[in-house]
PDB file of C-alpha atoms in Angstrom:
ATOM      1  CA  UNK A   1    -135.815  67.025 116.595  1.00 79.00           C
ATOM      2  CA  UNK A   2    -139.434  67.681 115.706  1.00 85.00           C
ATOM      3  CA  UNK A   3    -142.059  68.120 118.393  1.00 90.00           C
ATOM      4  CA  UNK A   4    -145.415  69.697 119.133  1.00 95.00           C
ATOM      5  CA  UNK A   5    -146.341  71.345 122.424  1.00 96.00           C
ATOM      6  CA  UNK A   6    -150.006  71.827 123.058  1.00 94.00           C
ATOM      7  CA  UNK A   7    -151.935  73.685 125.718  1.00 87.00           C
ATOM      8  CA  UNK A   8    -152.968  71.376 128.530  1.00 87.00           C
ATOM      9  CA  UNK A   9    -156.577  70.909 129.404  1.00 86.00           C
ATOM     10  CA  UNK A  10    -159.196  70.267 130.228  1.00 95.00           C
ATOM     11  CA  UNK A  11    -160.846  73.428 128.989  1.00 96.00           C
ATOM     12  CA  UNK A  12    -164.436  74.242 129.962  1.00 97.00           C
ATOM     13  CA  UNK A  13    -166.297  77.085 128.260  1.00 97.00           C
ATOM     14  CA  UNK A  14    -169.819  78.370 128.169  1.00 97.00           C
ATOM     15  CA  UNK A  15    -171.679  78.258 124.872  1.00 97.00           C
ATOM     16  CA  UNK A  16    -170.839  81.200 122.586  1.00 97.00           C
ATOM     17  CA  UNK A  17    -167.525  81.875 124.355  1.00 98.00           C
ATOM     18  CA  UNK A  18    -164.306  82.494 122.409  1.00 98.00           C
ATOM     19  CA  UNK A  19    -161.918  79.556 122.150  1.00 97.00           C
ATOM     20  CA  UNK A  20    -158.137  79.519 121.867  1.00 97.00           C
ATOM     21  CA  UNK A  21    -156.041  76.372 122.131  1.00 97.00           C
ATOM     22  CA  UNK A  22    -152.330  77.096 121.933  1.00 97.00           C
ATOM     23  CA  UNK A  23    -149.941  75.009 119.877  1.00 98.00           C
ATOM     24  CA  UNK A  24    -146.247  75.589 119.286  1.00 97.00           C
ATOM     25  CA  UNK A  25    -143.859  73.417 117.352  1.00 95.00           C
ATOM     26  CA  UNK A  26    -140.206  72.638 116.827  1.00 92.00           C
ATOM     27  CA  UNK A  27    -139.224  71.392 113.398  1.00 88.00           C
ATOM     28  CA  UNK A  28    -136.435  71.283 110.884  1.00 82.00           C
ATOM     29  CA  UNK A  29    -137.331  72.531 107.471  1.00 81.00           C
ATOM     30  CA  UNK A  30    -140.874  73.580 106.585  1.00 84.00           C
ATOM     31  CA  UNK A  31    -143.463  71.222 108.020  1.00 90.00           C
ATOM     32  CA  UNK A  32    -147.184  71.108 107.334  1.00 93.00           C
ATOM     33  CA  UNK A  33    -149.377  71.787 110.365  1.00 95.00           C
ATOM     34  CA  UNK A  34    -152.726  70.257 111.275  1.00 97.00           C
ATOM     35  CA  UNK A  35    -155.526  70.325 113.798  1.00 98.00           C
ATOM     36  CA  UNK A  36    -157.483  67.133 114.373  1.00 98.00           C
ATOM     37  CA  UNK A  37    -160.666  66.641 116.392  1.00 97.00           C
ATOM     38  CA  UNK A  38    -161.733  63.459 118.173  1.00 96.00           C
ATOM     39  CA  UNK A  39    -165.314  62.998 119.318  1.00 94.00           C
ATOM     40  CA  UNK A  40    -166.061  60.414 122.044  1.00 89.00           C
ATOM     41  CA  UNK A  41    -165.694  56.848 120.844  1.00 87.00           C
ATOM     42  CA  UNK A  42    -164.380  57.845 117.418  1.00 90.00           C
ATOM     43  CA  UNK A  43    -161.119  58.178 115.542  1.00 93.00           C
ATOM     44  CA  UNK A  44    -159.386  61.444 114.719  1.00 95.00           C
ATOM     45  CA  UNK A  45    -160.813  63.668 111.992  1.00 96.00           C
ATOM     46  CA  UNK A  46    -158.843  66.331 110.196  1.00 96.00           C
ATOM     47  CA  UNK A  47    -160.262  69.724 111.181  1.00 98.00           C
ATOM     48  CA  UNK A  48    -157.947  72.046 109.230  1.00 98.00           C
ATOM     49  CA  UNK A  49    -154.434  72.330 107.892  1.00 96.00           C
ATOM     50  CA  UNK A  50    -151.821  74.784 106.646  1.00 96.00           C
ATOM     51  CA  UNK A  51    -148.882  73.911 104.475  1.00 92.00           C
ATOM     52  CA  UNK A  52    -146.724  77.053 104.481  1.00 91.00           C
ATOM     53  CA  UNK A  53    -145.966  80.129 106.532  1.00 93.00           C
ATOM     54  CA  UNK A  54    -148.811  82.655 106.879  1.00 95.00           C
ATOM     55  CA  UNK A  55    -151.379  80.179 105.534  1.00 96.00           C
ATOM     56  CA  UNK A  56    -154.672  80.201 107.399  1.00 97.00           C
ATOM     57  CA  UNK A  57    -156.574  76.949 107.687  1.00 97.00           C
ATOM     58  CA  UNK A  58    -160.290  77.151 108.410  1.00 97.00           C
ATOM     59  CA  UNK A  59    -163.243  74.807 108.770  1.00 97.00           C
ATOM     60  CA  UNK A  60    -166.577  74.800 110.655  1.00 96.00           C
ATOM     61  CA  UNK A  61    -165.811  78.229 112.173  1.00 97.00           C
ATOM     62  CA  UNK A  62    -162.385  77.157 113.448  1.00 98.00           C
ATOM     63  CA  UNK A  63    -159.247  78.920 112.254  1.00 98.00           C
ATOM     64  CA  UNK A  64    -155.497  78.598 112.721  1.00 98.00           C
ATOM     65  CA  UNK A  65    -152.642  80.563 111.157  1.00 98.00           C
ATOM     66  CA  UNK A  66    -149.205  79.094 110.451  1.00 97.00           C
ATOM     67  CA  UNK A  67    -146.805  81.544 112.173  1.00 96.00           C
ATOM     68  CA  UNK A  68    -143.228  80.694 111.374  1.00 93.00           C
ATOM     69  CA  UNK A  69    -141.763  83.613 113.346  1.00 94.00           C
ATOM     70  CA  UNK A  70    -143.366  82.364 116.564  1.00 95.00           C
ATOM     71  CA  UNK A  71    -143.483  78.669 115.527  1.00 95.00           C
ATOM     72  CA  UNK A  72    -147.137  78.576 116.462  1.00 97.00           C
ATOM     73  CA  UNK A  73    -150.441  77.281 115.085  1.00 98.00           C
ATOM     74  CA  UNK A  74    -153.074  78.294 117.616  1.00 98.00           C
ATOM     75  CA  UNK A  75    -156.655  77.095 117.132  1.00 98.00           C
ATOM     76  CA  UNK A  76    -159.433  79.686 117.499  1.00 98.00           C
ATOM     77  CA  UNK A  77    -163.201  79.836 117.244  1.00 98.00           C
ATOM     78  CA  UNK A  78    -165.264  82.912 117.862  1.00 97.00           C
ATOM     79  CA  UNK A  79    -168.343  81.263 119.341  1.00 96.00           C
ATOM     80  CA  UNK A  80    -168.246  77.669 120.541  1.00 98.00           C
ATOM     81  CA  UNK A  81    -171.239  75.341 120.647  1.00 97.00           C
ATOM     82  CA  UNK A  82    -172.033  72.343 122.819  1.00 97.00           C
ATOM     83  CA  UNK A  83    -171.386  70.157 119.769  1.00 96.00           C
ATOM     84  CA  UNK A  84    -167.740  71.343 119.725  1.00 97.00           C
ATOM     85  CA  UNK A  85    -167.068  69.351 122.898  1.00 97.00           C
ATOM     86  CA  UNK A  86    -164.253  66.985 121.899  1.00 96.00           C
ATOM     87  CA  UNK A  87    -160.515  66.425 122.148  1.00 96.00           C
ATOM     88  CA  UNK A  88    -158.335  68.534 119.847  1.00 97.00           C
ATOM     89  CA  UNK A  89    -154.880  67.519 118.649  1.00 97.00           C
ATOM     90  CA  UNK A  90    -152.244  69.691 117.016  1.00 97.00           C
ATOM     91  CA  UNK A  91    -149.870  67.859 114.663  1.00 95.00           C
ATOM     92  CA  UNK A  92    -147.054  68.425 112.219  1.00 93.00           C
ATOM     93  CA  UNK A  93    -145.726  66.511 109.247  1.00 90.00           C
ATOM     94  CA  UNK A  94    -142.210  66.664 107.933  1.00 79.00           C
ATOM     95  CA  UNK A  95    -141.314  65.338 104.517  1.00 67.00           C
ATOM     96  CA  UNK A  96    -140.160  61.863 105.525  1.00 62.00           C
ATOM     97  CA  UNK A  97    -143.118  59.534 105.888  1.00 52.00           C
ATOM     98  CA  UNK A  98    -142.798  58.669 109.538  1.00 60.00           C
ATOM     99  CA  UNK A  99    -142.195  62.256 110.650  1.00 72.00           C
ATOM    100  CA  UNK A 100    -145.705  62.905 111.907  1.00 85.00           C
ATOM    101  CA  UNK A 101    -145.894  64.327 115.410  1.00 91.00           C
ATOM    102  CA  UNK A 102    -148.949  64.862 117.609  1.00 94.00           C
ATOM    103  CA  UNK A 103    -149.463  67.065 120.615  1.00 95.00           C
ATOM    104  CA  UNK A 104    -150.869  65.491 123.754  1.00 94.00           C
ATOM    105  CA  UNK A 105    -154.440  66.599 123.061  1.00 95.00           C
ATOM    106  CA  UNK A 106    -156.691  69.191 124.720  1.00 96.00           C
ATOM    107  CA  UNK A 107    -160.108  68.207 125.990  1.00 96.00           C
ATOM    108  CA  UNK A 108    -162.805  70.840 125.458  1.00 97.00           C
ATOM    109  CA  UNK A 109    -166.186  70.809 127.169  1.00 97.00           C
ATOM    110  CA  UNK A 110    -168.783  73.400 126.214  1.00 98.00           C
ATOM    111  CA  UNK A 111    -171.649  73.866 128.654  1.00 97.00           C
ATOM    112  CA  UNK A 112    -175.027  75.357 127.716  1.00 95.00           C
TER     113      UNK A 112
ATOM    114  CA  UNK B   1    -166.081  56.146  98.671  1.00 63.00           C
ATOM    115  CA  UNK B   2    -162.441  56.198  99.777  1.00 66.00           C
ATOM    116  CA  UNK B   3    -162.181  55.379 103.445  1.00 93.00           C
ATOM    117  CA  UNK B   4    -160.343  53.549 106.190  1.00 96.00           C
ATOM    118  CA  UNK B   5    -161.995  50.771 108.179  1.00 96.00           C
ATOM    119  CA  UNK B   6    -161.257  49.034 111.437  1.00 97.00           C
ATOM    120  CA  UNK B   7    -162.838  45.897 112.832  1.00 97.00           C
ATOM    121  CA  UNK B   8    -163.952  45.044 115.360  1.00 97.00           C
ATOM    122  CA  UNK B   9    -164.974  48.345 116.946  1.00 96.00           C
ATOM    123  CA  UNK B  10    -165.129  46.797 120.412  1.00 96.00           C
ATOM    124  CA  UNK B  11    -163.540  43.611 121.708  1.00 97.00           C
ATOM    125  CA  UNK B  12    -163.557  42.045 125.167  1.00 97.00           C
ATOM    126  CA  UNK B  13    -161.380  38.954 125.581  1.00 96.00           C
ATOM    127  CA  UNK B  14    -159.688  36.890 128.258  1.00 96.00           C
ATOM    128  CA  UNK B  15    -156.004  36.857 129.107  1.00 97.00           C
ATOM    129  CA  UNK B  16    -153.845  34.649 126.907  1.00 96.00           C
ATOM    130  CA  UNK B  17    -156.019  34.819 123.815  1.00 96.00           C
ATOM    131  CA  UNK B  18    -154.590  35.565 120.386  1.00 96.00           C
ATOM    132  CA  UNK B  19    -156.305  38.431 118.580  1.00 96.00           C
ATOM    133  CA  UNK B  20    -156.002  40.282 115.296  1.00 97.00           C
ATOM    134  CA  UNK B  21    -157.233  43.828 114.808  1.00 97.00           C
ATOM    135  CA  UNK B  22    -158.101  44.544 111.209  1.00 98.00           C
ATOM    136  CA  UNK B  23    -157.406  47.746 109.286  1.00 98.00           C
ATOM    137  CA  UNK B  24    -158.147  48.355 105.619  1.00 98.00           C
ATOM    138  CA  UNK B  25    -158.065  51.456 103.453  1.00 97.00           C
ATOM    139  CA  UNK B  26    -159.401  52.074  99.969  1.00 95.00           C
ATOM    140  CA  UNK B  27    -157.368  55.199  99.204  1.00 94.00           C
ATOM    141  CA  UNK B  28    -154.320  53.442  97.767  1.00 94.00           C
ATOM    142  CA  UNK B  29    -152.028  54.986 100.377  1.00 94.00           C
ATOM    143  CA  UNK B  30    -148.562  53.507 100.732  1.00 93.00           C
ATOM    144  CA  UNK B  31    -148.047  54.582 104.347  1.00 93.00           C
ATOM    145  CA  UNK B  32    -150.029  53.069 107.211  1.00 95.00           C
ATOM    146  CA  UNK B  33    -149.751  53.413 110.974  1.00 95.00           C
ATOM    147  CA  UNK B  34    -150.977  51.904 114.235  1.00 96.00           C
ATOM    148  CA  UNK B  35    -151.365  54.065 117.332  1.00 96.00           C
ATOM    149  CA  UNK B  36    -152.225  53.132 120.883  1.00 95.00           C
ATOM    150  CA  UNK B  37    -154.222  55.769 122.697  1.00 94.00           C
ATOM    151  CA  UNK B  38    -154.151  55.773 126.480  1.00 85.00           C
ATOM    152  CA  UNK B  39    -156.973  57.053 128.707  1.00 80.00           C
ATOM    153  CA  UNK B  40    -155.119  60.346 129.024  1.00 73.00           C
ATOM    154  CA  UNK B  41    -155.695  60.787 125.266  1.00 87.00           C
ATOM    155  CA  UNK B  42    -152.069  60.849 124.153  1.00 90.00           C
ATOM    156  CA  UNK B  43    -151.292  58.929 120.967  1.00 93.00           C
ATOM    157  CA  UNK B  44    -148.345  56.548 120.848  1.00 92.00           C
ATOM    158  CA  UNK B  45    -147.041  55.212 117.530  1.00 92.00           C
ATOM    159  CA  UNK B  46    -146.510  51.455 117.825  1.00 93.00           C
ATOM    160  CA  UNK B  47    -146.036  50.339 114.191  1.00 95.00           C
ATOM    161  CA  UNK B  48    -145.808  51.811 110.718  1.00 93.00           C
ATOM    162  CA  UNK B  49    -145.363  50.675 107.146  1.00 94.00           C
ATOM    163  CA  UNK B  50    -144.099  52.432 104.032  1.00 92.00           C
ATOM    164  CA  UNK B  51    -145.549  49.879 101.656  1.00 93.00           C
ATOM    165  CA  UNK B  52    -145.984  46.193 100.902  1.00 95.00           C
ATOM    166  CA  UNK B  53    -143.543  44.012 102.856  1.00 95.00           C
ATOM    167  CA  UNK B  54    -142.310  47.012 104.854  1.00 93.00           C
ATOM    168  CA  UNK B  55    -142.976  47.211 108.606  1.00 95.00           C
ATOM    169  CA  UNK B  56    -141.235  49.116 111.378  1.00 93.00           C
ATOM    170  CA  UNK B  57    -141.656  49.493 115.115  1.00 92.00           C
ATOM    171  CA  UNK B  58    -142.713  52.874 116.392  1.00 88.00           C
ATOM    172  CA  UNK B  59    -141.775  54.948 119.387  1.00 82.00           C
ATOM    173  CA  UNK B  60    -143.673  52.901 121.972  1.00 81.00           C
ATOM    174  CA  UNK B  61    -142.537  49.375 122.650  1.00 76.00           C
ATOM    175  CA  UNK B  62    -145.343  46.957 121.918  1.00 79.00           C
ATOM    176  CA  UNK B  63    -145.730  43.203 122.128  1.00 88.00           C
ATOM    177  CA  UNK B  64    -147.892  43.271 119.020  1.00 93.00           C
ATOM    178  CA  UNK B  65    -146.820  42.427 115.480  1.00 94.00           C
ATOM    179  CA  UNK B  66    -148.026  43.682 112.094  1.00 96.00           C
ATOM    180  CA  UNK B  67    -147.903  42.554 108.491  1.00 96.00           C
ATOM    181  CA  UNK B  68    -148.340  44.312 105.138  1.00 97.00           C
ATOM    182  CA  UNK B  69    -148.946  41.805 102.392  1.00 97.00           C
ATOM    183  CA  UNK B  70    -151.356  43.996 100.464  1.00 96.00           C
ATOM    184  CA  UNK B  71    -151.342  47.772 100.107  1.00 96.00           C
ATOM    185  CA  UNK B  72    -154.839  48.132 101.497  1.00 97.00           C
ATOM    186  CA  UNK B  73    -154.512  45.849 104.513  1.00 97.00           C
ATOM    187  CA  UNK B  74    -152.458  46.351 107.725  1.00 98.00           C
ATOM    188  CA  UNK B  75    -153.548  43.969 110.495  1.00 98.00           C
ATOM    189  CA  UNK B  76    -152.168  44.048 114.032  1.00 97.00           C
ATOM    190  CA  UNK B  77    -151.808  40.822 116.037  1.00 96.00           C
ATOM    191  CA  UNK B  78    -151.388  40.143 119.730  1.00 94.00           C
ATOM    192  CA  UNK B  79    -150.207  36.565 120.272  1.00 93.00           C
ATOM    193  CA  UNK B  80    -151.174  36.464 123.948  1.00 94.00           C
ATOM    194  CA  UNK B  81    -153.318  39.290 125.236  1.00 94.00           C
ATOM    195  CA  UNK B  82    -152.812  40.689 128.740  1.00 94.00           C
ATOM    196  CA  UNK B  83    -154.747  43.247 130.809  1.00 95.00           C
ATOM    197  CA  UNK B  84    -151.951  45.764 130.124  1.00 92.00           C
ATOM    198  CA  UNK B  85    -152.994  45.667 126.448  1.00 93.00           C
ATOM    199  CA  UNK B  86    -156.351  47.200 127.298  1.00 94.00           C
ATOM    200  CA  UNK B  87    -156.506  50.376 125.238  1.00 94.00           C
ATOM    201  CA  UNK B  88    -157.889  52.132 122.178  1.00 96.00           C
ATOM    202  CA  UNK B  89    -156.073  51.188 118.948  1.00 97.00           C
ATOM    203  CA  UNK B  90    -156.193  53.593 116.006  1.00 96.00           C
ATOM    204  CA  UNK B  91    -155.151  52.829 112.449  1.00 97.00           C
ATOM    205  CA  UNK B  92    -154.206  55.576 109.994  1.00 96.00           C
ATOM    206  CA  UNK B  93    -152.983  55.923 106.435  1.00 96.00           C
ATOM    207  CA  UNK B  94    -151.300  58.666 104.438  1.00 93.00           C
ATOM    208  CA  UNK B  95    -150.079  59.324 100.916  1.00 89.00           C
ATOM    209  CA  UNK B  96    -146.846  60.523 102.572  1.00 80.00           C
ATOM    210  CA  UNK B  97    -144.851  63.677 102.098  1.00 78.00           C
ATOM    211  CA  UNK B  98    -146.346  66.659 103.861  1.00 80.00           C
ATOM    212  CA  UNK B  99    -149.868  65.242 103.700  1.00 86.00           C
ATOM    213  CA  UNK B 100    -152.213  64.491 106.558  1.00 91.00           C
ATOM    214  CA  UNK B 101    -152.996  61.113 108.043  1.00 94.00           C
ATOM    215  CA  UNK B 102    -156.477  59.656 107.703  1.00 95.00           C
ATOM    216  CA  UNK B 103    -157.798  57.723 110.687  1.00 96.00           C
ATOM    217  CA  UNK B 104    -160.122  54.794 111.119  1.00 97.00           C
ATOM    218  CA  UNK B 105    -162.792  54.767 113.848  1.00 96.00           C
ATOM    219  CA  UNK B 106    -160.628  52.774 116.265  1.00 96.00           C
ATOM    220  CA  UNK B 107    -160.880  49.474 118.137  1.00 97.00           C
ATOM    221  CA  UNK B 108    -161.547  49.569 121.853  1.00 96.00           C
ATOM    222  CA  UNK B 109    -159.844  46.477 123.334  1.00 96.00           C
ATOM    223  CA  UNK B 110    -160.476  45.226 126.855  1.00 96.00           C
ATOM    224  CA  UNK B 111    -158.500  42.266 128.189  1.00 96.00           C
ATOM    225  CA  UNK B 112    -159.893  40.681 131.324  1.00 96.00           C
TER     226      UNK B 112
END
């Protein structure tokens, strides 16, 4: 079946450090892949997405590349800011409507 | 502006009360979802709908019920609230297929 495995947190980084949050997936067919961000007290917001192999999603300095050969979609940012402190979720969507799977979330804290 | 709304944002009630959490979207999406989010951040799907008059239970057993009488509206009802229902409830919608889900801001429910 489909599933998403996400790097466990919490992750604490100093401002301007490099960020990687690992995400691997298991899926039949060719899913779309997503990263969501959740700030305290809010719902999830779509951060970026990729819909086919080798696509790179990017937004607000974050990037992730859809790697079919390693079934991965790792989130990266070159220089994190305090405002990036949030919980990050990796997710995948298969074609059938209810086939949307989330990772368990990774909490990131960036300290000045 | 197309959006998804949840009310109330915060609710504190006593045990045994009946409550309804409201969710509405203006994007015309057929698919809608309710998630329960535990303090450890993980999301659990409790209900979903593919369209008007369609409702299904999700992966996590829940004592709540839902209805879908109009495309834009997907309320969740607890007939008799208990302290174990204390949680964050997130509503989402999607056009389906390989597309992303769009989330509301959430309702934080506390049952005393």
